[in-house]
Every structure is written in structure tokens, then in C-alpha cells.
XYZ file of C-alpha atoms in Angstrom:
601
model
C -149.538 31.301 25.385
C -146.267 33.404 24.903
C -144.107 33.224 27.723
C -142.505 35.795 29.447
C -138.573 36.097 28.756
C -136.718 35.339 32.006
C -133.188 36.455 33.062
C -130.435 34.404 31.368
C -127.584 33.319 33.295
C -125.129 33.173 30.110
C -123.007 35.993 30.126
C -124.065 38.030 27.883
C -121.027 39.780 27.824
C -120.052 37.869 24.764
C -120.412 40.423 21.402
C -122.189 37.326 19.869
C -124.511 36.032 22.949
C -125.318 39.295 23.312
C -126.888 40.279 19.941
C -128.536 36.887 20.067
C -130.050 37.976 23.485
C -131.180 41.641 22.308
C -132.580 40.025 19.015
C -134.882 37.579 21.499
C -136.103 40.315 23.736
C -136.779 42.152 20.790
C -138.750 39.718 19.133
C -140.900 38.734 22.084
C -141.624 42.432 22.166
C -142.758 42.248 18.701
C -145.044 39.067 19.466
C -146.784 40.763 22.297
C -147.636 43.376 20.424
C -149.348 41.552 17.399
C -152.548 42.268 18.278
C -155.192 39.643 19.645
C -152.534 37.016 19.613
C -153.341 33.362 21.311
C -156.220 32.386 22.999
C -158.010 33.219 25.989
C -161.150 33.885 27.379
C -160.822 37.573 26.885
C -159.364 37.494 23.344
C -163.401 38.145 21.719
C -163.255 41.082 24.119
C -159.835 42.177 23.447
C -160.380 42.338 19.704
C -163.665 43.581 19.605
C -162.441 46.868 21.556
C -158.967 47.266 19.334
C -161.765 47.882 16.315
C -164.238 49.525 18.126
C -161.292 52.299 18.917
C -159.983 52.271 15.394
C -163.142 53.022 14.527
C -163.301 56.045 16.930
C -160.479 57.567 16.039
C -161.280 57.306 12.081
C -158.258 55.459 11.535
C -159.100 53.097 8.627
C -155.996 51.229 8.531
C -155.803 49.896 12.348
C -159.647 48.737 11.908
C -159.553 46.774 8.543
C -156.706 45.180 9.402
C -158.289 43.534 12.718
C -160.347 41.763 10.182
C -160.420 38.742 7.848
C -160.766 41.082 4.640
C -158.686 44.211 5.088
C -159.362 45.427 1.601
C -162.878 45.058 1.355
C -163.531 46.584 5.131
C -160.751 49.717 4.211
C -163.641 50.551 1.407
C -166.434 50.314 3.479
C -165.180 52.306 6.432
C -163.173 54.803 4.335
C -166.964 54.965 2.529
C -168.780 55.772 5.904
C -166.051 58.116 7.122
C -166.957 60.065 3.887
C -170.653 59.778 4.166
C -171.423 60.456 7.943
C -168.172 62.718 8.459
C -164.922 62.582 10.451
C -165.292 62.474 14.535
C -168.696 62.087 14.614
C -169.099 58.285 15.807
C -168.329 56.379 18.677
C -167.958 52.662 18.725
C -168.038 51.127 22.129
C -168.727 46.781 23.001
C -171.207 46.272 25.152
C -171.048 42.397 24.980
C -167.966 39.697 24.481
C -168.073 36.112 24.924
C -165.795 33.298 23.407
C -167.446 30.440 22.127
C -164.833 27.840 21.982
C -160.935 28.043 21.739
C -160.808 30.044 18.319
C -164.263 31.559 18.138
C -166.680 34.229 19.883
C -169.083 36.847 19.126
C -169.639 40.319 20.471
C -171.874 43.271 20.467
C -171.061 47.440 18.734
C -173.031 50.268 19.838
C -172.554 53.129 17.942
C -173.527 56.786 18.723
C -173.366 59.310 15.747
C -173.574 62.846 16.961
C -174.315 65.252 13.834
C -175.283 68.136 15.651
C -177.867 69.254 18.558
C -180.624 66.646 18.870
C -179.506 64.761 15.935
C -178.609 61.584 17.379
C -178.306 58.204 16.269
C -177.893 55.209 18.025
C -177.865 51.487 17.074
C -176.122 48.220 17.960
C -174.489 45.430 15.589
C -173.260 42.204 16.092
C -170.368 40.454 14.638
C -167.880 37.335 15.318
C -164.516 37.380 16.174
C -162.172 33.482 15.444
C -158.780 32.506 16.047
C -156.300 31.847 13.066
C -153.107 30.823 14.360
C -152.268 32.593 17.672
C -153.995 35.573 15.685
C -157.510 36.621 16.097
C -159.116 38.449 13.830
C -162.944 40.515 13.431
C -164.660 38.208 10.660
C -165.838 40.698 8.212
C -169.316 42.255 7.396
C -170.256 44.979 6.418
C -173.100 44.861 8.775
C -170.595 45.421 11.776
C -170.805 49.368 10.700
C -174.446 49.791 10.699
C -177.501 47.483 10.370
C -178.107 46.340 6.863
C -175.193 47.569 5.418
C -173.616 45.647 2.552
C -171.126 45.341 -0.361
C -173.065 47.490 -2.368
C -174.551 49.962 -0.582
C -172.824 53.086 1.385
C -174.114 55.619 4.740
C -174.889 59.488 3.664
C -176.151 62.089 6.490
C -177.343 65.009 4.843
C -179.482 67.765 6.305
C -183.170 68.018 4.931
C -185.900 70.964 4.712
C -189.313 70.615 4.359
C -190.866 72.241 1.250
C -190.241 75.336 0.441
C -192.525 77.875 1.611
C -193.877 80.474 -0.451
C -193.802 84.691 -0.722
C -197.010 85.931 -0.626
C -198.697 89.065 -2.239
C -201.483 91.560 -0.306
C -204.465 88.941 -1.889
C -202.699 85.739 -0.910
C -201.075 84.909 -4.532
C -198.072 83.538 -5.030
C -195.286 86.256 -5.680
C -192.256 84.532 -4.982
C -191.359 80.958 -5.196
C -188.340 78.284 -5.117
C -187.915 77.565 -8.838
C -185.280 76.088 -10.603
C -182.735 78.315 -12.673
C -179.637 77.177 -14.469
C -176.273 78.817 -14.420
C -174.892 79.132 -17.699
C -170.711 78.329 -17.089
C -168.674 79.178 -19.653
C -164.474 77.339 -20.188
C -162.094 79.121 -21.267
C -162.208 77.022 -24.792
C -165.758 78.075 -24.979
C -166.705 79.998 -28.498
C -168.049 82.747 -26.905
C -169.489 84.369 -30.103
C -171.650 80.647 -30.488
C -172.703 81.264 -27.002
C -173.392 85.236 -27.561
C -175.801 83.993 -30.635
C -178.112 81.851 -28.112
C -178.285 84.201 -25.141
C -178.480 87.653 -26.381
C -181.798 88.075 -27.463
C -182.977 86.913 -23.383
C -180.159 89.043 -22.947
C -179.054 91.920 -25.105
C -176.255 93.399 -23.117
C -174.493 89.826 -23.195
C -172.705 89.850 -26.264
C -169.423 87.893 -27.941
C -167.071 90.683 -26.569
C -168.427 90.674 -23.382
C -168.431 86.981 -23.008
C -164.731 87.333 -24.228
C -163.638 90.011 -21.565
C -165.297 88.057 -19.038
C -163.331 85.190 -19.824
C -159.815 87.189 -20.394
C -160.397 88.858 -16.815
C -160.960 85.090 -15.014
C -157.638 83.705 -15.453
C -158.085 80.895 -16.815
C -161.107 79.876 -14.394
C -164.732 79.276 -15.862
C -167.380 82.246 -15.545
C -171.026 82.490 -15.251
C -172.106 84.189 -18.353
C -176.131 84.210 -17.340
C -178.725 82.692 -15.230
C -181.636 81.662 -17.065
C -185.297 80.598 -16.015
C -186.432 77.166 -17.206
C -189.029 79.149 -19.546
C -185.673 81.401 -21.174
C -183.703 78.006 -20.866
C -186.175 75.586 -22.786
C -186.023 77.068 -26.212
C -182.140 76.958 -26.128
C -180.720 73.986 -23.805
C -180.301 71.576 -26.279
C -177.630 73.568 -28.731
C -176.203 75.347 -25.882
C -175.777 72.125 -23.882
C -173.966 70.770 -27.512
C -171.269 73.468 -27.579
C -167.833 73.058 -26.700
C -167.203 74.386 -23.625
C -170.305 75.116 -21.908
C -171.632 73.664 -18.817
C -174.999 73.826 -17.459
C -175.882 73.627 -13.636
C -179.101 73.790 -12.374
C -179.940 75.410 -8.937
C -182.952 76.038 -7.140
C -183.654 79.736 -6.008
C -186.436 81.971 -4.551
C -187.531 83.913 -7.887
C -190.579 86.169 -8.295
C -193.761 84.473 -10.163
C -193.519 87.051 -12.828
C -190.354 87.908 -14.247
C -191.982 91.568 -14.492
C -191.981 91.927 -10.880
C -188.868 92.921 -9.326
C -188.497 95.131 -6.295
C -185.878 95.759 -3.898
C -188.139 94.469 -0.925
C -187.485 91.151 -2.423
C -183.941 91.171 -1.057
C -185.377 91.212 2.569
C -188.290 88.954 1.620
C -185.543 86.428 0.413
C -183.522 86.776 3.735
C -187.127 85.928 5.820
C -187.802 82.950 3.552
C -183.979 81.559 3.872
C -184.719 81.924 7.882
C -187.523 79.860 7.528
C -185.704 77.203 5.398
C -183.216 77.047 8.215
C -185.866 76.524 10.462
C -187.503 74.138 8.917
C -184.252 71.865 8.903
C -184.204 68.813 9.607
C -181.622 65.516 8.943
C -181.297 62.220 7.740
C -179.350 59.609 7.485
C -179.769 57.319 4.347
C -178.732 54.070 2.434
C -177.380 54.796 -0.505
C -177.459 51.792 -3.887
C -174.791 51.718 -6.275
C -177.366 53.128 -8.528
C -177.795 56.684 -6.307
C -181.459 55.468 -4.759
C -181.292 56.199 -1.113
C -183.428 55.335 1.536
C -183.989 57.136 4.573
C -183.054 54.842 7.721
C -182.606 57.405 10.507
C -183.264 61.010 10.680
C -186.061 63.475 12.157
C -187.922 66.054 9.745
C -188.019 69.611 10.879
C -190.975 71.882 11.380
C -193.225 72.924 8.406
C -192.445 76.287 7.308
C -195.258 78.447 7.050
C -195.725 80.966 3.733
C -194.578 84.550 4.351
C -197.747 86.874 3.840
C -196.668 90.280 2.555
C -198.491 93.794 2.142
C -197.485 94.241 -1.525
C -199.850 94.883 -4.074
C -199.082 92.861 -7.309
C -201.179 95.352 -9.636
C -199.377 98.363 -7.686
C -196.220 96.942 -7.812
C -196.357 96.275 -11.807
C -198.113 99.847 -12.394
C -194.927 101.622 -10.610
C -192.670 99.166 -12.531
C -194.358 100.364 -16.028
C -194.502 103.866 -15.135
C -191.087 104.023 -14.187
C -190.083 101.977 -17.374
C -189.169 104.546 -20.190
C -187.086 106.812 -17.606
C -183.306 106.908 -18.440
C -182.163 108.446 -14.775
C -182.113 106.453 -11.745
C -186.206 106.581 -10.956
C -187.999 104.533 -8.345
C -191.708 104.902 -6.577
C -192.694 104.020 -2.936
C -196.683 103.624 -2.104
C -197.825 103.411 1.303
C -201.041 102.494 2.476
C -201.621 105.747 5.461
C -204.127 103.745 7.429
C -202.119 100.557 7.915
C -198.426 101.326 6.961
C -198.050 98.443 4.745
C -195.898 98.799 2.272
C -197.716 98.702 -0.911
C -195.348 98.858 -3.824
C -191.624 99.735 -3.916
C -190.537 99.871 -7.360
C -186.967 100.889 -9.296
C -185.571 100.897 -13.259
C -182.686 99.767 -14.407
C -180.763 102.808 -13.543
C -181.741 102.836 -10.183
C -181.066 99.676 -9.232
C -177.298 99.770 -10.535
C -177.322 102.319 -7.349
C -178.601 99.800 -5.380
C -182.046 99.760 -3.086
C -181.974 103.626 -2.962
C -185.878 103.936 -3.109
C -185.659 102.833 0.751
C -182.025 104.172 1.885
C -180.885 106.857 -1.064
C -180.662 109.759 0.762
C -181.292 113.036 -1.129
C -182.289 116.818 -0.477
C -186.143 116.718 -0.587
C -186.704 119.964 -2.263
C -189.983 121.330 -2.170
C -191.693 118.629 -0.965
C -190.429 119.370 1.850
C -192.570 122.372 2.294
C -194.805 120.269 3.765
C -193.041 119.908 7.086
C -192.253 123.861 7.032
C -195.530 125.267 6.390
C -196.719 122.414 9.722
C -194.114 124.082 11.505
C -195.003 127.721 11.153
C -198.647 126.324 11.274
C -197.887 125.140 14.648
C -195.821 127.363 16.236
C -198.402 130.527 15.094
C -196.583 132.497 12.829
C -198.653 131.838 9.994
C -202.588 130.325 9.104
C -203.395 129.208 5.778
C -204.965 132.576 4.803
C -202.132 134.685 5.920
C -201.303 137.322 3.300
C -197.721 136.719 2.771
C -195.111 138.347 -0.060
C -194.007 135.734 -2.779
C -191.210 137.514 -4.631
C -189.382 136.317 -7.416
C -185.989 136.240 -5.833
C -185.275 138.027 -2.415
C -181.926 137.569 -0.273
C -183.273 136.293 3.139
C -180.053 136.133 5.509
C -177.658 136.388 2.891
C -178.664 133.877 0.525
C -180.153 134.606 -2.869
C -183.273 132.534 -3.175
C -185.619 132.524 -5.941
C -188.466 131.192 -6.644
C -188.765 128.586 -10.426
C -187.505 130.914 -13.435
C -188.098 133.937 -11.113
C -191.979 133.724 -11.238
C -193.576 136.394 -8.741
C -196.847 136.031 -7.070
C -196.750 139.633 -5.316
C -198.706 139.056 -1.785
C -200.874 135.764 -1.727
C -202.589 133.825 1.095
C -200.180 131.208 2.828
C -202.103 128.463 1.192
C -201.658 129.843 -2.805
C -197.505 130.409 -1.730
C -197.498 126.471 -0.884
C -199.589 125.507 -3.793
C -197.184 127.357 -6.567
C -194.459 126.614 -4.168
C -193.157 129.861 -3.408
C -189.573 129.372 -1.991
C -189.477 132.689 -1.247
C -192.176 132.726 1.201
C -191.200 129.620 2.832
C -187.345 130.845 3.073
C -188.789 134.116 4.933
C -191.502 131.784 7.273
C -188.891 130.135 8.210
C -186.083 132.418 9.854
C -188.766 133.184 12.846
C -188.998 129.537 14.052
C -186.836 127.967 16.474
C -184.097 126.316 15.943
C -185.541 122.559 16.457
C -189.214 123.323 14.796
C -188.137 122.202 11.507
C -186.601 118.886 13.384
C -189.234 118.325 15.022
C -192.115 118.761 12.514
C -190.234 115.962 10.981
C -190.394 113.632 13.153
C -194.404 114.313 13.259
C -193.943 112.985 9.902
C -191.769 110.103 10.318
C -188.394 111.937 9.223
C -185.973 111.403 10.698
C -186.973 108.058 12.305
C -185.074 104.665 12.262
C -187.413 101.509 12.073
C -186.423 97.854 12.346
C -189.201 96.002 10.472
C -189.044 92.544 9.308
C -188.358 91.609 5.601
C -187.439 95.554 5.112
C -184.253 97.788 5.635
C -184.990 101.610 5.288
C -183.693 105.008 6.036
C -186.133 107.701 6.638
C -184.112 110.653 6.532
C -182.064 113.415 8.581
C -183.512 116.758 9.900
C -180.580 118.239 12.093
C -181.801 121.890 14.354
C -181.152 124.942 12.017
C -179.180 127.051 14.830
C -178.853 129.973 12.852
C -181.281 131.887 10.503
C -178.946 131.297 7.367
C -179.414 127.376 8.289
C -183.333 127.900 8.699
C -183.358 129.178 5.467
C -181.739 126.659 3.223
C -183.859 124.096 5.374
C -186.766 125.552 4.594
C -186.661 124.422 0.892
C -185.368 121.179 1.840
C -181.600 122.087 0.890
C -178.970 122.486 3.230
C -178.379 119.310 5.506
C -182.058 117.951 4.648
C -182.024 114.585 3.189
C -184.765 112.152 2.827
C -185.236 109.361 1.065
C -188.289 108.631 -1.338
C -189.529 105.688 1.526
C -189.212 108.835 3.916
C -190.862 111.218 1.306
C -193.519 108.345 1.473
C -193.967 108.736 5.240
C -194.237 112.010 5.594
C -197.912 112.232 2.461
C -199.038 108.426 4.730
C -198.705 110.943 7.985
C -200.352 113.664 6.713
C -203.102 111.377 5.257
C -204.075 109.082 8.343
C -203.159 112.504 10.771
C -200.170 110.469 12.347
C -197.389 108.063 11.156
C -198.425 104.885 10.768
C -195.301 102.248 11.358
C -194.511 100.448 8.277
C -195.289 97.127 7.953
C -194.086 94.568 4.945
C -195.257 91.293 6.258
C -198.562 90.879 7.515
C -198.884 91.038 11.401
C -195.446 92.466 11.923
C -195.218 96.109 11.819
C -191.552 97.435 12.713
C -190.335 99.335 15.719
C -189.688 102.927 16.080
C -186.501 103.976 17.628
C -188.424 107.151 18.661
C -192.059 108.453 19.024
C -193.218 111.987 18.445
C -196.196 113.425 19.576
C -198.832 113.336 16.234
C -199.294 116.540 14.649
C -202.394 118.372 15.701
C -205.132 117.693 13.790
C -206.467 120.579 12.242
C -202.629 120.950 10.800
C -202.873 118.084 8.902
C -206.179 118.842 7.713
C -205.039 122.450 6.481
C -202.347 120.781 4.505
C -204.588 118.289 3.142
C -206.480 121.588 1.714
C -203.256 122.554 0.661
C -202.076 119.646 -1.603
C -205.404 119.608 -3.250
C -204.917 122.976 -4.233
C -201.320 122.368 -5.709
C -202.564 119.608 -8.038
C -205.943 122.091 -8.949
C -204.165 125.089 -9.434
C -200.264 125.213 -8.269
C -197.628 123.442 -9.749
C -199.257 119.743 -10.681
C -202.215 120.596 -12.973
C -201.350 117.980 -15.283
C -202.791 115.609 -12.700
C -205.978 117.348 -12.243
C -208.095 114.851 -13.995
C -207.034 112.684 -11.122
C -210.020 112.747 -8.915
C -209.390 113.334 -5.184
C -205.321 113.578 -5.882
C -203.266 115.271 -3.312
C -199.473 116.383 -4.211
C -196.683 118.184 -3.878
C -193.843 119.151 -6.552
C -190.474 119.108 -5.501
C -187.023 120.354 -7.140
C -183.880 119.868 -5.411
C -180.323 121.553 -6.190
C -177.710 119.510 -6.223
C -173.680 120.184 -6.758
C -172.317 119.214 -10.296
C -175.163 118.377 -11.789
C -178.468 118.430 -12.703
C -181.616 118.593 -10.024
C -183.689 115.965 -8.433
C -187.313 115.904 -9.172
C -189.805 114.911 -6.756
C -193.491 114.725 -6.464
C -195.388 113.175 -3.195
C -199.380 112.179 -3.683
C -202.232 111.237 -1.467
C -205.584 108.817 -3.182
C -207.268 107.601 -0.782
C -205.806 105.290 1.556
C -202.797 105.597 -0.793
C -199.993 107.781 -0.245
C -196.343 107.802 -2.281
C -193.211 109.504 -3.608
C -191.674 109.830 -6.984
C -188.095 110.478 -7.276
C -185.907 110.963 -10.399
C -182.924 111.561 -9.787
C -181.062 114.413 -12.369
C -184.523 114.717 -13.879
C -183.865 118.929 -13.571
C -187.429 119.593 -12.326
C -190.282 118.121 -10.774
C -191.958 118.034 -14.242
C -190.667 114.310 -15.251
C -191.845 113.091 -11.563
C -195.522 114.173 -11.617
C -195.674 112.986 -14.750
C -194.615 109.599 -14.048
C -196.941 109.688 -11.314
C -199.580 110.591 -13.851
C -198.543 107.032 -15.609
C -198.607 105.186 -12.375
C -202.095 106.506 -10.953
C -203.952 106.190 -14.442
């Protein structure tokens, strides 16, 4: 035992009995602080619980050197620290007993906390001895966690269960997790070699690109492509060869068919990460020297299930090919009126450098928005079907010049010939009488104008505002002014006049989306007069082309815009299939129906 340092009664007054003094009080300090010095019944204990802190408080030094190998324990705990993370273990004893005057034994429990409900808890047992006056914590790597040795090392890592997959309208696959490899280029890379492998997957990728790329990342590597395992095969060996180049593989949620691409994918992908998430679950593993790892604590998560979605495959790649030889921005939308689901939502190349604008571009509607104009004169009386109205070729209604498409002029025709030639004369005069909100409001009958939340899909419908003035009423009419829609709205508005209200759309099976308003359905015999009337404008108005097209309803739409050239539209009803074609600059409705030609036939 180390005594205790009594008063002297020298006087230490004396320079040299004085430093002698301080130098003895300073060393007995020292002494009692060596740690686990001497022997006593509570040295095991004492000893025990310095390590069992240091290993709390992550401080690697303090623990290994309570033990017989300092080296060899530093590695190991520095190695745990790493694997199972900083401040997430607790070391407490439970048990301490000496056996003898230099030896005992004592009991860890540990508690790792990785997050909520993923606990683990387990107990070790080592031996303490005395060398000297010093004890020491015999080492073994056991003391960290059961079965741990030399050679192996602790890893937590979260887990998921297997991936689920994206489902099309007949339960085939449509998207699933595949692995894709990223393509990383150095700055040393030859980036003319690399340009040679990639650019006929590729053929906008090309040596100056790569080079630009390169010049613009500052030294940093870049990502020239992402390529499929099918794209990757024929080239990985020589590209993996080159100077330079670095391949990393990733896994990703990819559609089946390269073909297929859509911009509902984006929200598809979002559901099916969700999922993932919730099917996470954790583990804690022993890890070899030679990377095999076994599993020794750990709970797996909950299955998750396959997301089952309304889309059509052979829709979705008939839109795609349709839209395929159109330069301007060009996308379709098909609907399915008795159900909502969303059947198809296709896009080109140009369209999607604009982003998803099939289900938030807003644009004037043009004529197809005739549709809502001729329901609200319908409803509100001022008009039937078989009203004899004038259809000039130009007329100024409240000071604005409209005319009708190169200046054609029916005379006086029945309401229902004026919509099927799309007279924007007649609808520009129908529409000065109405009130101020009928416009808005037959819109919402249609959808427009309506927000919906729906899962797996983000969409704008479109804006209607009240025409206050006649001038307004006018422009509105025609679907210019401060009418937008987009084609998903367009969409809505044929599926409402098909099923005789608005169905809510619905992407993923059993979860339609949620209105942030309800109108009152449109009456009935409405909607059935402008069924009559979009059979007649594909018979013998303004989309004969598609008159082969048995049982087609449509209507043609051409919308001014400022600077440039005009939007084309056309909206169709088949069956229980109803959609919108938009090109955008397409400078008439001409391109659109026939694209819509393509996609029905």
C-alpha cells in the first residue's frame, strides 16, 4: 500500500529541504494517480470500470493502455469505433471479484444504441492481474464483443429487404433495381479513346464534349455516361484498360425497357425509395480479413410490397413512337374516363429538356378549349346545339379583332357545325353574354382548374380566372387571354366529358388522389351534346384526317402565343380512352392530330 505523506516537522524553510519536500509530495501525487496501483480487494473492480469508461467515452488511448497489450487492443478498439460508430456504446461491469493477491476476473455489458429499436446488448468476460503495484486488463479481443478476435473486426450497417418492383396495368414488370455503371473520367483521361467507345450508345457524347466537361471540372473527375449492363458488356473490357477511366457500379430503379421512359417514373421512383426506407432494417456483422461477414445481431425490416401502377405498357410505347419524329417539345397524356387511371404519359427529347411539362407545362389551350365555352352557353341557355348562329371570317367583338383560321367564313350555321370547324368567331360572340364566372366554372366541371395530390404523380390542371369584363370573356372564349392548361388538364377535361363527370386520377392502383375542390358534374344531356359535337369535328370539321378512326371523338386546337410560333393541340375520346396532344410551336393543330393519328393506329 502507498502511504499517505504526513506533516514533516523539518523546517522546510530551508531552499534545499524545501524542494526535496515539494519533489516528495509531488511524487506521491504522481503514484496515486497511476492507475490500479497495489492490491486490494477492489483493485478487479477498480480496473475493470477505468476501461469500461474509456471505452464510453471512445477514448482509445486511456482503454488500451489499462491492458497487457496496448498496441494490439488500440487496433481493435480504434477498429470497432470505426465499424459500429462514435457514442453509440456503453460499457458498464456488472461483476468484480479478485481471485488472489494479483488476479481477478470481471464481467462487461455493453449496450449499442444505433437508432430507434435497434438495440444490442451482450455481456463479456475478461481477467484483470497484478504486475508490480500495477494492475492491468489482460487482453482479448473478446472483452469488446463475443467472439471477436485478431482477425476479425464489428460493422453495423443498415439492411433492406429486396427490392420491390414497379408494376405496369397487367402486372409486368416495368421498373426494376438493376445495376448501371458510372463511367468516371480523370483529368489524364484520353477523352477522344473514350469518345470512340461510348458514342455510338451515345451520339451526343463526343471527344470535345468529353474535353469541355473535363476543362469546366477543375481538375476533379466527371461522369461522362451511365451505361446499362447490356450497353456496358460489349465495351467494359477496353474501356476498363484505358488510362484514366474508372468504372463504378451502382444499383438504380431503371425501366424494363430502355424504350419506356415517362415522366411518371420520377414519382414512381420517389414511392419505391419510400418503400426501401421502409423496408429497413440493420445488422450488425463479423467481418474476416478476407471481407466475408456474418450477421451476429440485427433485425430485418418489413417486406416491401411491389407498387401496382395504371400504366399501359403498349400505350405508353405507342405515345412514345408517335411522338418520336417531332422536333418541338411534344408529349401525350391518355386517361382512362371511367377509372381516372393514368394510362400513358409520354414526352420526346425536346420536351423533356423542359422538364415534366406534359403534367405541369402550363399553356393557352386554344380551341380546345371550346369545349368548356360551348358547356357554358349550353348551360346557362343562350345557345342549343342547333342554334343558327353567324360564323364570320373576322368580326371585332368588344374591340378585339378575331378571326377565324385564314379568314374562312361559314355565313350562319347551327351551334354544333361553328364548334365542329371551330368558328372563333362564334364562340368570341357566345361568349360576351355569360357571366363573369361561367367560363370558371364550366372548368371546374371539367377538372380545370383543380389541384390534386395523388400518390406517385405531381400535376397541374390549369387556371380559369372570372372574365369580369366582356373584352376578358372574349379572349377566354378561345382559350387565350389568362387561360392556361396543361395537356394532363386538356386530358381531364375529353375523360370528363366522356364518363359525364371527372373522374380523380389515379397512378397506382387503389389510390386515387384528392381534390382540393369539388364541382357539381355537368348536366348530363351537356355532355352528351358535346359528345355529338366532337364526333362531328373529326367527320366533318377540322380533324378529317382521323375519320377512318372508328368511334373517334376530338377537338383541334391552335393557340397564339407572343414571339413565336403557335401551340397545336388536339384532345380525343375512344372508348374508355380519352387524351391530349400538345406540340408546342407546331403553328397549327395540323402536326397534333396527326400525331394522334400515329398514336391511335
Amino acid at each position: 500500500m502507498i502511504e499517505k505523506v504526513r506533516p514533516s516537522r523539518v523546517d522546510i524553510r530551508h531552499p534545499l529541504i524545501r524542494k526535496i519536500t515539494v519533489f516528495t509530495v509531488i511524487g506521491v501525487a504522481a503514484a496515486s494517480s497511476i492507475v490500479a496501483c497495489s492490491s486490494g480487494p477492489d483493485q478487479p473492480q477498480s480496473v475493470a470500470e477505468q476501461f469500461a469508461t474509456a471505452l464510453t467515452d471512445d477514448d482509445v488511448s486511456a482503454a488500451a493502455n489499462l491492458t497487457t497489450d496496448p498496441a494490439a487492443a488500440s487496433t481493435a478498439i480504434t477498429a470497432m469505433i470505426d465499424g459500429l460508430g462514435e457514442d453509440e456504446g456503453t460499457f458498464t461491469v456488472s461483476e468484480a471479484e479478485q481471485s488472489g493477491d494479483d488476479a481477478g476476473t470481471f464481467t462487461l455489458d455493453a449496450a449499442w444504441n444505433f437508432g430507434e429499436g435497434q438495440d444490442w446488448t451482450y455481456s463479456t468476460h475478461g481477467n484483470a492481474s497484478a504486475s508490480g503495484d500495477q494492475w492491468l486488463i489482460e487482453w482479448d479481443p473478446a472483452l469488446l464483443a463475443p467472439d471477436l478476435r485478431a482477425s476479425t473486426t464489428l460493422r453495423y450497417t443498415p439492411t433492406t429487404g429486396a427490392p420491390p418492383s414497379v408494376l405496369d396495368s397487367a402486372g409486368q414488370p416495368v421498373m426494376e433495381q438493376q445495376v448501371v455503371t458510372l463511367v468516371n473520367l480523370e483529368p489524364t483521361a484520353d477523352a477522344a479513346a473514350v469518345a470512340a467507345l461510348i458514342s455510338p450508345i451515345a451520339p451526343t457524347i463526343t471527344a470535345d464534349s468529353l474535353r469541355s466537361d473535363l476543362a469546366a471540372s477543375a481538375g476533379k473527375p466527371i461522369t461522362a455516361i451511365t451505361l446499362r449492363a447490356e450497353d456496358l458488356a460489349p465495351i467494359e473490357d477496353r474501356l476498363a484498360s484505358l488510362p484514366g477511366v474508372m468504372l463504378a457500379p451502382q444499383a438504380r430503379l431503371l425501366s424494363v425497357d430502355k424504350a419506356l421512359t415517362s415522366p411518371t417514373f420520377t414519382g414512381l421512383s420517389d414511392l419505391w425509395q419510400e418503400g426501401q426506407d421502409k423496408s429497413a432494417g440493420w445488422a450488425v456483422q463479423m467481418v474476416k480479413e478476407n471481407g466475408s461477414a456474418t450477421t451476429i445481431a440485427g433485425q430485418d425490416g418489413p417486406v416491401a410490397p411491389n407498387i401496382a401502377t395504371t400504366i399501359d405498357r403498349n400505350l405508353q410505347l405507342g405515345a412514345e413512337n408517335a411522338l418520336a419524329g417531332v422536333t418541338q417539345p411534344a408529349v401525350i397524356v391518355a386517361l382512362q374516363p371511367s377509372s381516372g387511371a393514368v394510362l400513358a404519359v409520354a414526352q420526346n427529347s425536346a420536351a423533356d429538356a423542359q422538364g415534366p411539362i406534359a403534367l405541369t407545362g402550363l399553356y393557352p389551350p386554344g380551341s380546345t378549349f371550346k369545349t368548356v365555352t360551348t358547356s357554358a352557353a349550353l348551360q346557362a341557355g343562350v345557345a342549343t346545339p342547333d342554334t343558327i348562329l353567324p360564323c364570320p371570317g373576322t368580326e371585332n367583338v368588344e374591340g378585339r379583332q378575331i378571326p377565324n383560321d385564314d379568314e374562312f367564313d361559314l355565313g350562319s350555321v347551327p351551334l354544333h357545325t361553328a364548334f365542329a370547324h371551330s368558328c372563333n368567331t362564334t364562340m368570341a360572340r357566345l361568349a360576351v353574354g355569360l357571366p363573369a364566372d361561367a367560363l370558371h366554372n364550366a372548368g371546374l366541371q371539367f377538372g380545370l382548374g383543380v389541384d390534386y395530390v395523388t400518390p406517385g404523380l405531381t400535376t397541374v390542371t390549369g387556371n380559369v380566372p372570372d372574365a369580369n369584363t366582356p373584352a376578358e370573356r372574349v379572349e377566354s372564349a378561345i382559350g387565350q387571354g389568362t387561360v392556361t392548361a396543361t395537356p394532363f388538364g386538356m386530358a381531364l377535361v375529353a375523360a370528363s366529358i366522356a364518363h359525364g363527370e371527372t373522374p380523380t386520377p389515379m397512378l397506382v392502383k387503389g389510390q386515387p388522389g384528392v381534390a382540393d375542390q369539388t364541382a357539381a358534374p355537368t348536366p348530363a344531356v351537356v355532355t352528351e351534346q358535346l359528345r355529338t359535337m366532337m364526333r362531328e369535328t373529326v367527320t366533318g370539321g377540322t380533324a378529317t384526317t382521323l375519320a377512318d378512326i372508328d368511334g373517334l371523338l376530338g377537338k383541334t386546337g391552335t393557340a397564339e402565343v407572343d414571339g413565336g410560333p403557335a401551340h397545336g393541340w388536339f384532345v380525343g375520346i375512344k372508348g374508355d380512352l380519352a387524351f391530349a396532344v400538345f406540340i408546342a410551336g407546331a403553328d397549327s393543330s395540323a402536326p397534333a392530330v396527326q400525331v394522334a393519328g400515329t398514336f391511335l393506329r
